[in-house]
C-alpha cells in the first residue's frame, strides 16, 4: 500500500468536532464566541502584564511593620551547622489521612456539647462559681441567674445585635434564648463563641445580660531550665546565636501566569538571609487561579507542582541543607488530596525528602518555642461575623484574642460557607494544648505583627497577592539569669523582633 493511501489519524479538538457536527446543524459550543472570549482574555492578560511586570513592582524589600524595634535584626552570625534547632509536632497533632463526609448529625452535636461541658467547668473554676448553680436561661426568674452556652444567630444571614441568641447546654434545657445587651458597656461576640452569661429573664422571653464571663487563657508552656539553656547556648545547638525564621503564605505565583516568580524571588532572599527555618504555607497552586478556572494550563497541576515547587525547593535545599523547610497545605491547594479541614500533611513523595511536612492546622515546637499555625482565613471569617461595641480599629487584633481565649484555632460555628469544609468529628486537632508563644494566621486582612495576651500574633499577608508580603523573625537567646527555677516560661514576646517585608 502506498504511503499516501494510509489513513491519517484524526486529531479531535474543538474545531474538528464542530466540523463533524456542522452538517447536522449541531455544535458542542458556540465556537466563535469561545474564540472571541479567549482572545479577549489574552488581551487583558497582555495589558495586565505591561502594567504590572513582577520585576517592576514598587517598594521592593520595603519593611512595612516592625515588632520590638529595640531588638536587633542581625544577619551576620549564621554558622553552617546541621543541628542548630529541633522541630517536633506536639503530641496528638500529627494528623493522618481520614475519611471525610462520614460525620452524622449526632456526632457533630456531641462534639459541640463536649466543648461546652468542658468550658462550663473551666469558667466556674476560674470565676469561683458553682457548677450546680447554672440555670436554664429560657426559664422565667425574678432573680439574677448564671448560665453558659454558645452564641448563635436567630436567623439566616449575618448576626447583629438584635439577632443574638444563647444556645445553652442540653442539661440546662437546650432551648435558645434571645440576649439583650443594652446594659453592657462593651461586648464582642461571634457565632460559635462559648461564654458564661449572668442576667435576668423575668418574663421567660429574653435574657437581659448584666455580665459576660470569658473563657480564661490556657497556661503557657514551661520547659526545664537545663533544656532551654542547652537549646540556646549548647555548642551543637544555637550556641548563643538568635533563632531566625522566615514565614510566607501562598499563593506563590501571580494571577497573570504560572511562572512562580514570587517563590523564586523569596528563595533568593532566603539564600541571603540564611534563617534556621523557612515556613511555607499553601496554597502552592491555588484552585481559583484564573488560568486553572479558564482551563488554560499547559500542564497538569501535578506536573506544575513538580516543575515549579518541588524542583526549585530541591535545588534550594541541596545548596543550603542547614536550613530546615516546613511545608503546610491549604484547603485551596489543588494538588492536595484532602478537601476537608483539618488537613493531613502533603505526601512527601512529591517533595524533597528533607522537607518537613506538617498538617493544617499544626502546633509544633522549634526548640522550646511553641508555634501554632492555622492556614485558613480564620481572621477574616471571624472579623466579618463579629458583633461588637468596641473600637473597630482593634477588631483585627481582637480576633486573635478570640482564638486564644476560645482555645481553638477555628472557633467560628457554623463555619464560613463556601470557604471551610469543617469536619467536626476530627476537629480535636484544632484545640490548643497551650497558649502558644507564636500564633501565625495568614489572612487577606492587613498584615500585622503584634503582641496579644503575651503571644506574638502574625499575619504575614500573601506572597503573590495584595502587597506581596512575608514575615521575618529573630528570636534572641533566652537570658541565662532567668533560668533560676526548675522550669521556666519562654518569654518569647520579650526577645523576638518581627518584620513584615514586601517581597
CSV table of C-alpha atoms in Angstrom, one decimal:
chain,number,residue,atom,x,y,z
A,1,UNK,CA,0.0,0.0,0.0
A,2,UNK,CA,1.3,3.4,-1.0
A,3,UNK,CA,2.1,5.7,2.0
A,4,UNK,CA,-0.3,8.2,0.6
A,5,UNK,CA,-3.1,5.7,0.9
A,6,UNK,CA,-2.6,5.1,4.7
A,7,UNK,CA,-5.4,6.9,6.5
A,8,UNK,CA,-4.1,9.7,8.8
A,9,UNK,CA,-5.3,9.8,12.4
A,10,UNK,CA,-7.9,12.4,13.2
A,11,UNK,CA,-7.0,14.8,16.0
A,12,UNK,CA,-10.1,15.5,17.8
A,13,UNK,CA,-10.4,19.1,19.2
A,14,UNK,CA,-13.0,21.8,19.3
A,15,UNK,CA,-12.5,22.6,15.6
A,16,UNK,CA,-12.7,19.1,14.2
A,17,UNK,CA,-15.7,18.1,16.4
A,18,UNK,CA,-17.6,21.2,15.3
A,19,UNK,CA,-16.8,20.5,11.7
A,20,UNK,CA,-18.2,16.9,12.0
A,21,UNK,CA,-21.4,18.2,13.7
A,22,UNK,CA,-22.0,21.2,11.5
A,23,UNK,CA,-23.7,19.3,8.6
A,24,UNK,CA,-26.3,18.1,11.2
A,25,UNK,CA,-26.9,21.6,12.5
A,26,UNK,CA,-25.3,20.9,15.8
A,27,UNK,CA,-22.3,22.3,17.8
A,28,UNK,CA,-20.7,21.3,21.1
A,29,UNK,CA,-20.1,25.0,21.8
A,30,UNK,CA,-20.5,28.4,20.2
A,31,UNK,CA,-17.0,28.3,18.8
A,32,UNK,CA,-16.9,31.9,17.5
A,33,UNK,CA,-17.9,33.2,20.9
A,34,UNK,CA,-15.3,31.0,22.6
A,35,UNK,CA,-12.5,32.2,20.3
A,36,UNK,CA,-13.6,35.8,20.9
A,37,UNK,CA,-13.6,35.3,24.7
A,38,UNK,CA,-10.2,33.6,24.6
A,39,UNK,CA,-8.8,36.5,22.5
A,40,UNK,CA,-10.3,39.0,24.9
A,41,UNK,CA,-8.7,37.2,27.9
A,42,UNK,CA,-5.3,37.1,26.2
A,43,UNK,CA,-5.6,40.9,25.5
A,44,UNK,CA,-6.5,41.5,29.1
A,45,UNK,CA,-3.5,39.4,30.3
A,46,UNK,CA,-1.2,41.2,27.9
A,47,UNK,CA,-2.3,44.6,29.2
A,48,UNK,CA,-2.1,43.5,32.8
A,49,UNK,CA,1.5,42.2,32.3
A,50,UNK,CA,2.5,45.5,30.6
A,51,UNK,CA,1.2,47.5,33.6
A,52,UNK,CA,2.5,45.3,36.4
A,53,UNK,CA,5.5,43.3,35.5
A,54,UNK,CA,6.7,41.5,38.6
A,55,UNK,CA,10.2,42.7,38.3
A,56,UNK,CA,9.0,46.3,38.1
A,57,UNK,CA,6.9,46.1,41.3
A,58,UNK,CA,7.2,49.1,43.6
A,59,UNK,CA,8.8,49.3,47.0
A,60,UNK,CA,10.7,46.0,46.7
A,61,UNK,CA,12.2,44.9,50.1
A,62,UNK,CA,10.4,47.7,52.0
A,63,UNK,CA,9.7,46.9,55.7
A,64,UNK,CA,6.1,47.7,56.4
A,65,UNK,CA,5.8,46.8,60.1
A,66,UNK,CA,8.2,46.0,62.9
A,67,UNK,CA,7.5,44.4,66.3
A,68,UNK,CA,10.0,45.2,69.1
A,69,UNK,CA,12.0,47.8,67.2
A,70,UNK,CA,14.5,47.9,70.1
A,71,UNK,CA,15.8,44.4,69.3
A,72,UNK,CA,18.3,43.9,66.5
A,73,UNK,CA,17.8,42.0,63.3
A,74,UNK,CA,21.2,40.5,62.8
A,75,UNK,CA,22.1,38.5,59.7
A,76,UNK,CA,25.9,38.1,60.2
A,77,UNK,CA,26.1,35.2,62.7
A,78,UNK,CA,24.9,32.2,60.6
A,79,UNK,CA,27.0,29.1,61.2
A,80,UNK,CA,26.8,26.1,58.8
A,81,UNK,CA,25.7,23.6,61.4
A,82,UNK,CA,23.1,20.9,60.7
A,83,UNK,CA,21.9,20.5,64.3
A,84,UNK,CA,21.1,24.1,65.2
A,85,UNK,CA,17.4,23.5,66.1
A,86,UNK,CA,14.9,20.8,66.7
A,87,UNK,CA,11.4,20.8,65.2
A,88,UNK,CA,8.8,18.5,66.6
A,89,UNK,CA,5.0,18.3,66.4
A,90,UNK,CA,3.1,18.5,69.7
A,91,UNK,CA,1.5,15.2,70.8
A,92,UNK,CA,-1.8,14.3,69.1
A,93,UNK,CA,-1.2,16.9,66.3
A,94,UNK,CA,0.5,14.8,63.7
A,95,UNK,CA,-2.7,14.0,61.6
A,96,UNK,CA,-3.1,11.0,59.4
A,97,UNK,CA,-5.4,10.7,56.4
A,98,UNK,CA,-9.0,10.2,57.3
A,99,UNK,CA,-12.4,9.7,55.6
A,100,UNK,CA,-14.4,12.8,55.5
A,101,UNK,CA,-18.1,13.3,54.8
A,102,UNK,CA,-18.7,10.5,57.3
A,103,UNK,CA,-19.9,12.6,60.2
A,104,UNK,CA,-23.5,12.2,61.3
A,105,UNK,CA,-25.6,15.0,62.9
A,106,UNK,CA,-25.4,13.2,66.2
A,107,UNK,CA,-21.6,13.2,66.1
A,108,UNK,CA,-21.5,16.9,65.3
A,109,UNK,CA,-23.9,17.6,68.2
A,110,UNK,CA,-21.7,15.6,70.6
A,111,UNK,CA,-18.6,17.5,69.7
A,112,UNK,CA,-20.3,20.8,70.3
A,113,UNK,CA,-21.8,19.7,73.6
A,114,UNK,CA,-18.5,18.2,74.8
A,115,UNK,CA,-16.8,21.6,74.2
A,116,UNK,CA,-19.5,23.4,76.2
A,117,UNK,CA,-19.3,20.8,79.0
A,118,UNK,CA,-15.5,21.3,79.3
A,119,UNK,CA,-15.7,25.1,79.4
A,120,UNK,CA,-18.5,25.1,81.9
A,121,UNK,CA,-16.1,23.6,84.4
A,122,UNK,CA,-13.3,25.9,83.3
A,123,UNK,CA,-15.3,29.1,83.7
A,124,UNK,CA,-16.9,28.0,87.0
A,125,UNK,CA,-13.4,27.2,88.5
A,126,UNK,CA,-11.8,30.4,87.2
A,127,UNK,CA,-14.6,32.8,88.4
A,128,UNK,CA,-15.3,30.8,91.6
A,129,UNK,CA,-18.8,30.0,90.6
A,130,UNK,CA,-20.9,26.9,91.4
A,131,UNK,CA,-21.4,24.5,88.6
A,132,UNK,CA,-24.6,23.3,90.0
A,133,UNK,CA,-25.9,26.9,90.2
A,134,UNK,CA,-26.1,27.2,86.4
A,135,UNK,CA,-29.7,27.8,85.3
A,136,UNK,CA,-31.9,27.3,82.2
A,137,UNK,CA,-31.7,30.8,80.6
A,138,UNK,CA,-35.1,30.3,78.9
A,139,UNK,CA,-37.0,29.9,82.2
A,140,UNK,CA,-38.5,33.0,83.8
A,141,UNK,CA,-36.9,34.0,87.0
A,142,UNK,CA,-37.2,37.1,89.3
A,143,UNK,CA,-33.6,36.8,90.4
A,144,UNK,CA,-30.3,37.1,88.6
A,145,UNK,CA,-29.1,33.8,87.1
A,146,UNK,CA,-25.8,32.4,85.8
A,147,UNK,CA,-25.7,30.2,82.7
A,148,UNK,CA,-23.4,29.0,79.9
A,149,UNK,CA,-23.8,28.4,76.2
A,150,UNK,CA,-22.9,29.0,72.6
A,151,UNK,CA,-23.6,32.3,70.8
A,152,UNK,CA,-25.8,31.8,67.7
A,153,UNK,CA,-27.8,33.8,65.2
A,154,UNK,CA,-31.6,33.6,65.4
A,155,UNK,CA,-32.0,33.6,61.6
A,156,UNK,CA,-30.2,33.2,58.3
A,157,UNK,CA,-27.7,35.9,57.3
A,158,UNK,CA,-25.2,38.0,59.3
A,159,UNK,CA,-25.7,38.2,63.0
A,160,UNK,CA,-26.4,41.6,64.5
A,161,UNK,CA,-27.1,43.0,68.0
A,162,UNK,CA,-30.8,42.2,67.7
A,163,UNK,CA,-30.4,38.6,66.5
A,164,UNK,CA,-28.0,37.1,69.1
A,165,UNK,CA,-29.2,34.1,71.0
A,166,UNK,CA,-27.6,31.8,73.5
A,167,UNK,CA,-27.9,28.1,73.0
A,168,UNK,CA,-27.3,26.5,76.4
A,169,UNK,CA,-26.2,23.1,77.3
A,170,UNK,CA,-28.8,20.3,76.9
A,171,UNK,CA,-28.7,19.7,80.6
A,172,UNK,CA,-29.9,23.4,81.0
A,173,UNK,CA,-32.8,22.9,78.8
A,174,UNK,CA,-31.1,23.4,75.4
A,175,UNK,CA,-33.6,26.0,74.2
A,176,UNK,CA,-32.1,29.1,72.8
A,177,UNK,CA,-32.9,32.5,74.3
A,178,UNK,CA,-32.5,36.0,72.9
A,179,UNK,CA,-29.9,38.1,74.5
A,180,UNK,CA,-30.5,41.8,75.3
A,181,UNK,CA,-27.1,43.5,75.6
A,182,UNK,CA,-28.1,47.1,76.2
A,183,UNK,CA,-26.8,47.1,79.8
A,184,UNK,CA,-23.3,46.2,78.8
A,185,UNK,CA,-20.7,49.0,78.3
A,186,UNK,CA,-18.9,46.8,75.7
A,187,UNK,CA,-19.0,43.4,74.2
A,188,UNK,CA,-17.6,41.4,71.3
A,189,UNK,CA,-19.5,38.3,70.2
A,190,UNK,CA,-19.4,35.9,67.2
A,191,UNK,CA,-21.3,32.7,66.2
A,192,UNK,CA,-19.8,29.7,67.9
A,193,UNK,CA,-18.3,31.6,70.8
A,194,UNK,CA,-18.7,29.8,74.2
A,195,UNK,CA,-19.4,32.2,77.0
A,196,UNK,CA,-20.8,32.4,80.5
A,197,UNK,CA,-23.7,34.8,81.0
A,198,UNK,CA,-25.2,36.5,84.0
A,199,UNK,CA,-28.5,38.2,83.7
A,200,UNK,CA,-32.3,38.4,84.3
A,201,UNK,CA,-35.2,36.7,82.4
A,202,UNK,CA,-38.2,37.9,84.2
A,203,UNK,CA,-40.8,37.1,81.5
A,204,UNK,CA,-39.1,33.9,80.1
A,205,UNK,CA,-38.7,35.6,76.6
A,206,UNK,CA,-35.3,37.2,76.7
A,207,UNK,CA,-32.2,37.3,78.9
A,208,UNK,CA,-31.1,40.8,79.9
A,209,UNK,CA,-27.4,40.4,80.2
A,210,UNK,CA,-25.5,42.1,83.0
A,211,UNK,CA,-22.2,40.3,82.7
A,212,UNK,CA,-20.3,38.1,80.2
A,213,UNK,CA,-17.7,35.6,81.5
A,214,UNK,CA,-14.9,35.0,79.0
A,215,UNK,CA,-13.0,31.7,78.9
A,216,UNK,CA,-9.6,32.2,80.6
A,217,UNK,CA,-6.4,31.7,78.6
A,218,UNK,CA,-4.6,28.4,78.8
A,219,UNK,CA,-1.3,28.5,80.6
A,220,UNK,CA,1.8,29.0,78.5
A,221,UNK,CA,4.2,26.1,78.2
A,222,UNK,CA,7.1,25.8,80.6
A,223,UNK,CA,10.3,24.0,79.8
A,224,UNK,CA,13.0,22.6,82.1
A,225,UNK,CA,15.7,25.3,82.6
A,226,UNK,CA,18.5,23.0,81.6
A,227,UNK,CA,16.8,22.1,78.3
A,228,UNK,CA,16.2,25.8,77.5
A,229,UNK,CA,19.8,26.7,78.2
A,230,UNK,CA,21.0,23.8,76.0
A,231,UNK,CA,18.8,24.8,73.1
A,232,UNK,CA,20.0,28.4,73.3
A,233,UNK,CA,23.7,28.0,74.2
A,234,UNK,CA,24.7,24.4,73.5
A,235,UNK,CA,27.6,24.1,71.1
A,236,UNK,CA,25.6,21.8,68.8
A,237,UNK,CA,22.5,24.0,69.0
A,238,UNK,CA,22.2,27.8,68.7
A,239,UNK,CA,25.5,28.4,70.6
A,240,UNK,CA,24.3,31.8,71.8
A,241,UNK,CA,23.1,32.9,68.4
A,242,UNK,CA,19.5,34.1,67.6
A,243,UNK,CA,17.0,31.7,66.1
A,244,UNK,CA,15.8,33.0,62.7
A,245,UNK,CA,12.6,32.1,61.0
A,246,UNK,CA,11.1,33.3,57.7
A,247,UNK,CA,7.4,32.8,57.1
A,248,UNK,CA,5.5,33.0,53.8
A,249,UNK,CA,1.9,32.1,52.7
A,250,UNK,CA,0.7,31.4,49.2
A,251,UNK,CA,-0.3,31.8,46.5
A,252,UNK,CA,3.3,31.8,45.1
A,253,UNK,CA,2.5,32.8,41.6
A,254,UNK,CA,0.7,35.8,40.0
A,255,UNK,CA,-2.8,35.7,38.5
A,256,UNK,CA,-1.3,36.5,35.1
A,257,UNK,CA,0.7,33.3,34.8
A,258,UNK,CA,2.3,30.2,36.3
A,259,UNK,CA,5.9,31.2,36.3
A,260,UNK,CA,6.1,31.4,40.2
A,261,UNK,CA,8.4,34.4,40.2
A,262,UNK,CA,7.4,35.3,43.8
A,263,UNK,CA,8.5,31.9,45.1
A,264,UNK,CA,11.8,32.0,43.2
A,265,UNK,CA,12.4,35.6,44.4
A,266,UNK,CA,11.7,34.5,48.0
A,267,UNK,CA,14.1,31.6,47.8
A,268,UNK,CA,16.8,34.0,46.5
A,269,UNK,CA,16.2,36.3,49.5
A,270,UNK,CA,16.3,33.3,51.9
A,271,UNK,CA,19.7,32.3,50.5
A,272,UNK,CA,20.9,35.8,51.5
A,273,UNK,CA,19.2,35.9,54.9
A,274,UNK,CA,20.1,32.3,55.8
A,275,UNK,CA,17.5,31.6,58.5
A,276,UNK,CA,17.4,28.5,60.6
A,277,UNK,CA,13.8,27.7,59.4
A,278,UNK,CA,11.7,28.5,56.4
A,279,UNK,CA,8.0,28.0,56.8
A,280,UNK,CA,6.0,27.8,53.6
A,281,UNK,CA,2.2,27.7,53.8
A,282,UNK,CA,-0.1,26.9,50.8
A,283,UNK,CA,-1.9,27.3,48.6
A,284,UNK,CA,1.0,26.4,46.3
A,285,UNK,CA,-1.2,26.1,43.3
A,286,UNK,CA,-4.4,27.9,44.0
A,287,UNK,CA,-7.6,26.3,42.8
A,288,UNK,CA,-9.0,29.7,41.9
A,289,UNK,CA,-6.1,30.7,39.8
A,290,UNK,CA,-7.5,32.4,36.6
A,291,UNK,CA,-5.7,30.0,34.2
A,292,UNK,CA,-7.0,27.0,36.1
A,293,UNK,CA,-10.5,28.4,36.1
A,294,UNK,CA,-10.3,29.0,32.3
A,295,UNK,CA,-8.8,25.6,31.6
A,296,UNK,CA,-5.7,27.2,30.1
A,297,UNK,CA,-2.9,25.3,32.0
A,298,UNK,CA,-0.4,23.8,29.7
A,299,UNK,CA,0.5,21.0,32.2
A,300,UNK,CA,-1.5,19.1,34.8
A,301,UNK,CA,-1.5,20.5,38.3
A,302,UNK,CA,0.7,17.7,39.4
A,303,UNK,CA,3.3,18.4,36.7
A,304,UNK,CA,3.2,22.1,37.5
A,305,UNK,CA,3.8,21.3,41.2
A,306,UNK,CA,6.8,19.1,40.4
A,307,UNK,CA,8.3,21.6,38.0
A,308,UNK,CA,7.5,24.9,39.8
A,309,UNK,CA,7.5,23.9,43.5
A,310,UNK,CA,9.4,20.6,44.1
A,311,UNK,CA,12.3,21.2,41.7
A,312,UNK,CA,13.1,24.8,43.0
A,313,UNK,CA,12.8,23.6,46.6
A,314,UNK,CA,15.2,20.6,45.9
A,315,UNK,CA,17.8,22.9,44.3
A,316,UNK,CA,17.5,25.3,47.2
A,317,UNK,CA,17.8,22.6,49.9
A,318,UNK,CA,20.7,20.9,48.1
A,319,UNK,CA,22.6,24.2,48.2
A,320,UNK,CA,21.6,25.1,51.8
A,321,UNK,CA,20.9,21.8,53.7
A,322,UNK,CA,21.3,23.6,57.0
A,323,UNK,CA,18.0,25.5,56.5
A,324,UNK,CA,15.0,23.4,57.6
A,325,UNK,CA,12.0,23.8,55.3
A,326,UNK,CA,8.5,23.3,56.8
A,327,UNK,CA,5.6,22.9,54.3
A,328,UNK,CA,1.9,23.3,55.4
A,329,UNK,CA,-1.0,22.8,53.0
A,330,UNK,CA,-4.1,24.9,52.4
A,331,UNK,CA,-7.6,23.8,51.7
A,332,UNK,CA,-7.3,25.9,48.5
A,333,UNK,CA,-4.4,23.7,47.2
A,334,UNK,CA,-5.5,22.0,44.0
A,335,UNK,CA,-2.6,19.5,44.4
A,336,UNK,CA,-3.6,18.4,47.9
A,337,UNK,CA,-5.7,15.2,48.1
A,338,UNK,CA,-7.8,16.3,51.1
A,339,UNK,CA,-10.7,18.7,50.7
A,340,UNK,CA,-11.9,18.9,54.4
A,341,UNK,CA,-10.4,20.9,57.3
A,342,UNK,CA,-8.4,19.9,59.3
A,343,UNK,CA,-6.0,18.6,56.6
A,344,UNK,CA,-3.3,15.9,56.8
A,345,UNK,CA,0.2,16.9,55.6
A,346,UNK,CA,1.4,16.8,52.0
A,347,UNK,CA,2.6,13.4,50.7
A,348,UNK,CA,6.4,13.7,50.9
A,349,UNK,CA,6.8,11.6,47.8
A,350,UNK,CA,6.1,14.8,45.8
A,351,UNK,CA,8.6,16.9,47.7
A,352,UNK,CA,12.4,16.8,48.5
A,353,UNK,CA,12.9,14.1,51.2
A,354,UNK,CA,14.3,16.5,53.7
A,355,UNK,CA,11.1,18.6,53.7
A,356,UNK,CA,9.2,18.7,57.0
A,357,UNK,CA,5.5,18.2,56.1
A,358,UNK,CA,3.0,19.3,58.7
A,359,UNK,CA,-0.8,19.2,58.8
A,360,UNK,CA,-3.1,22.2,58.7
A,361,UNK,CA,-3.6,23.4,61.4
A,362,UNK,CA,-0.5,22.4,63.4
A,363,UNK,CA,1.0,23.1,66.8
A,364,UNK,CA,4.8,22.4,67.0
A,365,UNK,CA,8.0,23.3,68.7
A,366,UNK,CA,11.2,24.9,67.4
A,367,UNK,CA,13.5,24.1,70.3
A,368,UNK,CA,11.5,25.2,73.3
A,369,UNK,CA,9.2,27.7,71.4
A,370,UNK,CA,5.6,26.7,70.8
A,371,UNK,CA,4.2,27.7,67.3
A,372,UNK,CA,0.5,27.4,66.3
A,373,UNK,CA,-0.5,27.9,62.7
A,374,UNK,CA,-3.9,27.8,61.2
A,375,UNK,CA,-3.8,28.1,57.4
A,376,UNK,CA,-7.4,29.1,56.7
A,377,UNK,CA,-8.5,32.7,56.8
A,378,UNK,CA,-10.0,32.4,60.3
A,379,UNK,CA,-9.1,36.1,61.0
A,380,UNK,CA,-11.3,37.3,58.1
A,381,UNK,CA,-14.1,34.8,58.8
A,382,UNK,CA,-14.5,35.9,62.5
A,383,UNK,CA,-13.9,39.6,61.6
A,384,UNK,CA,-16.9,39.5,59.2
A,385,UNK,CA,-19.2,37.8,61.7
A,386,UNK,CA,-18.3,39.6,65.0
A,387,UNK,CA,-20.8,41.9,66.6
A,388,UNK,CA,-19.2,44.4,69.0
A,389,UNK,CA,-19.4,47.9,70.5
A,390,UNK,CA,-15.7,48.3,70.9
A,391,UNK,CA,-13.2,50.1,68.7
A,392,UNK,CA,-13.4,48.7,65.1
A,393,UNK,CA,-9.7,49.6,64.5
A,394,UNK,CA,-8.9,46.9,67.1
A,395,UNK,CA,-11.1,44.2,65.7
A,396,UNK,CA,-8.4,42.6,63.6
A,397,UNK,CA,-6.3,42.1,66.8
A,398,UNK,CA,-9.3,41.1,68.9
A,399,UNK,CA,-9.9,38.2,66.5
A,400,UNK,CA,-6.6,36.7,67.6
A,401,UNK,CA,-7.7,37.2,71.2
A,402,UNK,CA,-10.9,35.3,70.5
A,403,UNK,CA,-8.8,32.4,69.1
A,404,UNK,CA,-6.6,32.3,72.2
A,405,UNK,CA,-9.5,32.6,74.8
A,406,UNK,CA,-11.7,30.1,72.9
A,407,UNK,CA,-8.6,27.7,72.9
A,408,UNK,CA,-9.5,26.8,69.4
A,409,UNK,CA,-7.9,27.5,66.0
A,410,UNK,CA,-11.3,27.8,64.3
A,411,UNK,CA,-13.9,28.7,66.9
A,412,UNK,CA,-16.4,30.1,64.4
A,413,UNK,CA,-19.5,28.0,64.0
A,414,UNK,CA,-21.1,27.4,61.6
A,415,UNK,CA,-18.0,27.8,59.5
A,416,UNK,CA,-17.8,30.4,56.8
A,417,UNK,CA,-19.9,29.0,53.9
A,418,UNK,CA,-18.0,28.2,50.7
A,419,UNK,CA,-14.6,28.6,52.4
A,420,UNK,CA,-14.1,26.0,55.1
A,421,UNK,CA,-15.3,22.4,54.9
A,422,UNK,CA,-15.0,21.8,58.7
A,423,UNK,CA,-15.0,18.1,59.8
A,424,UNK,CA,-16.2,18.4,63.4
A,425,UNK,CA,-15.5,14.7,64.0
A,426,UNK,CA,-11.8,15.3,63.6
A,427,UNK,CA,-11.7,18.8,65.0
A,428,UNK,CA,-9.8,17.9,68.2
A,429,UNK,CA,-6.6,18.9,66.4
A,430,UNK,CA,-7.9,22.5,66.4
A,431,UNK,CA,-7.9,22.6,70.2
A,432,UNK,CA,-5.0,24.5,71.6
A,433,UNK,CA,-2.8,22.5,74.0
A,434,UNK,CA,-1.1,25.6,75.4
A,435,UNK,CA,-1.3,29.3,74.9
A,436,UNK,CA,1.4,29.4,72.1
A,437,UNK,CA,4.4,31.6,72.1
A,438,UNK,CA,3.8,32.4,68.4
A,439,UNK,CA,0.4,32.3,66.6
A,440,UNK,CA,0.6,32.5,62.8
A,441,UNK,CA,-2.7,33.3,61.0
A,442,UNK,CA,-2.3,34.1,57.2
A,443,UNK,CA,-5.2,36.3,56.1
A,444,UNK,CA,-6.4,38.7,53.3
A,445,UNK,CA,-6.8,41.3,56.1
A,446,UNK,CA,-4.0,43.7,56.6
A,447,UNK,CA,-0.7,42.2,57.6
A,448,UNK,CA,0.5,42.7,61.2
A,449,UNK,CA,2.8,41.5,63.9
A,450,UNK,CA,1.5,42.3,67.4
A,451,UNK,CA,1.8,41.0,71.0
A,452,UNK,CA,-1.6,39.9,72.2
A,453,UNK,CA,-2.0,38.3,75.6
A,454,UNK,CA,1.8,37.8,75.7
A,455,UNK,CA,1.6,35.9,72.4
A,456,UNK,CA,3.3,37.1,69.2
A,457,UNK,CA,0.5,37.1,66.6
A,458,UNK,CA,1.5,37.3,63.0
A,459,UNK,CA,-0.4,37.8,59.8
A,460,UNK,CA,2.4,37.6,57.2
A,461,UNK,CA,0.0,38.5,54.3
A,462,UNK,CA,0.2,36.7,51.0
A,463,UNK,CA,3.3,36.4,48.9
A,464,UNK,CA,1.7,36.9,45.5
A,465,UNK,CA,-1.4,38.8,46.4
A,466,UNK,CA,-2.0,42.3,47.7
A,467,UNK,CA,1.3,43.9,48.8
A,468,UNK,CA,3.4,40.7,48.3
A,469,UNK,CA,4.5,40.4,51.9
A,470,UNK,CA,6.2,37.8,54.2
A,471,UNK,CA,7.5,37.8,57.7
A,472,UNK,CA,10.9,37.6,59.2
A,473,UNK,CA,11.6,36.6,62.9
A,474,UNK,CA,14.7,36.9,65.0
A,475,UNK,CA,14.3,35.2,68.4
A,476,UNK,CA,17.2,36.2,70.7
A,477,UNK,CA,18.7,33.8,73.2
A,478,UNK,CA,16.9,33.1,76.5
A,479,UNK,CA,18.5,35.2,79.2
A,480,UNK,CA,20.6,32.9,81.3
A,481,UNK,CA,19.9,34.8,84.5
A,482,UNK,CA,16.2,34.0,84.2
A,483,UNK,CA,16.9,30.2,84.3
A,484,UNK,CA,16.7,30.2,88.1
A,485,UNK,CA,13.8,27.7,88.5
A,486,UNK,CA,13.3,24.1,87.7
A,487,UNK,CA,11.2,25.0,84.7
A,488,UNK,CA,10.6,28.4,83.1
A,489,UNK,CA,8.3,30.3,80.8
A,490,UNK,CA,9.9,31.2,77.4
A,491,UNK,CA,9.3,35.0,77.3
A,492,UNK,CA,9.4,34.8,73.6
A,493,UNK,CA,7.4,38.1,73.2
A,494,UNK,CA,10.1,40.0,75.0
A,495,UNK,CA,13.0,38.7,73.0
A,496,UNK,CA,11.7,38.5,69.4
A,497,UNK,CA,11.8,41.0,66.6
A,498,UNK,CA,9.3,40.5,63.7
A,499,UNK,CA,9.4,42.4,60.4
A,500,UNK,CA,6.7,42.3,57.8
A,501,UNK,CA,8.5,42.9,54.5
A,502,UNK,CA,7.5,43.4,50.9
A,503,UNK,CA,9.0,40.9,48.5
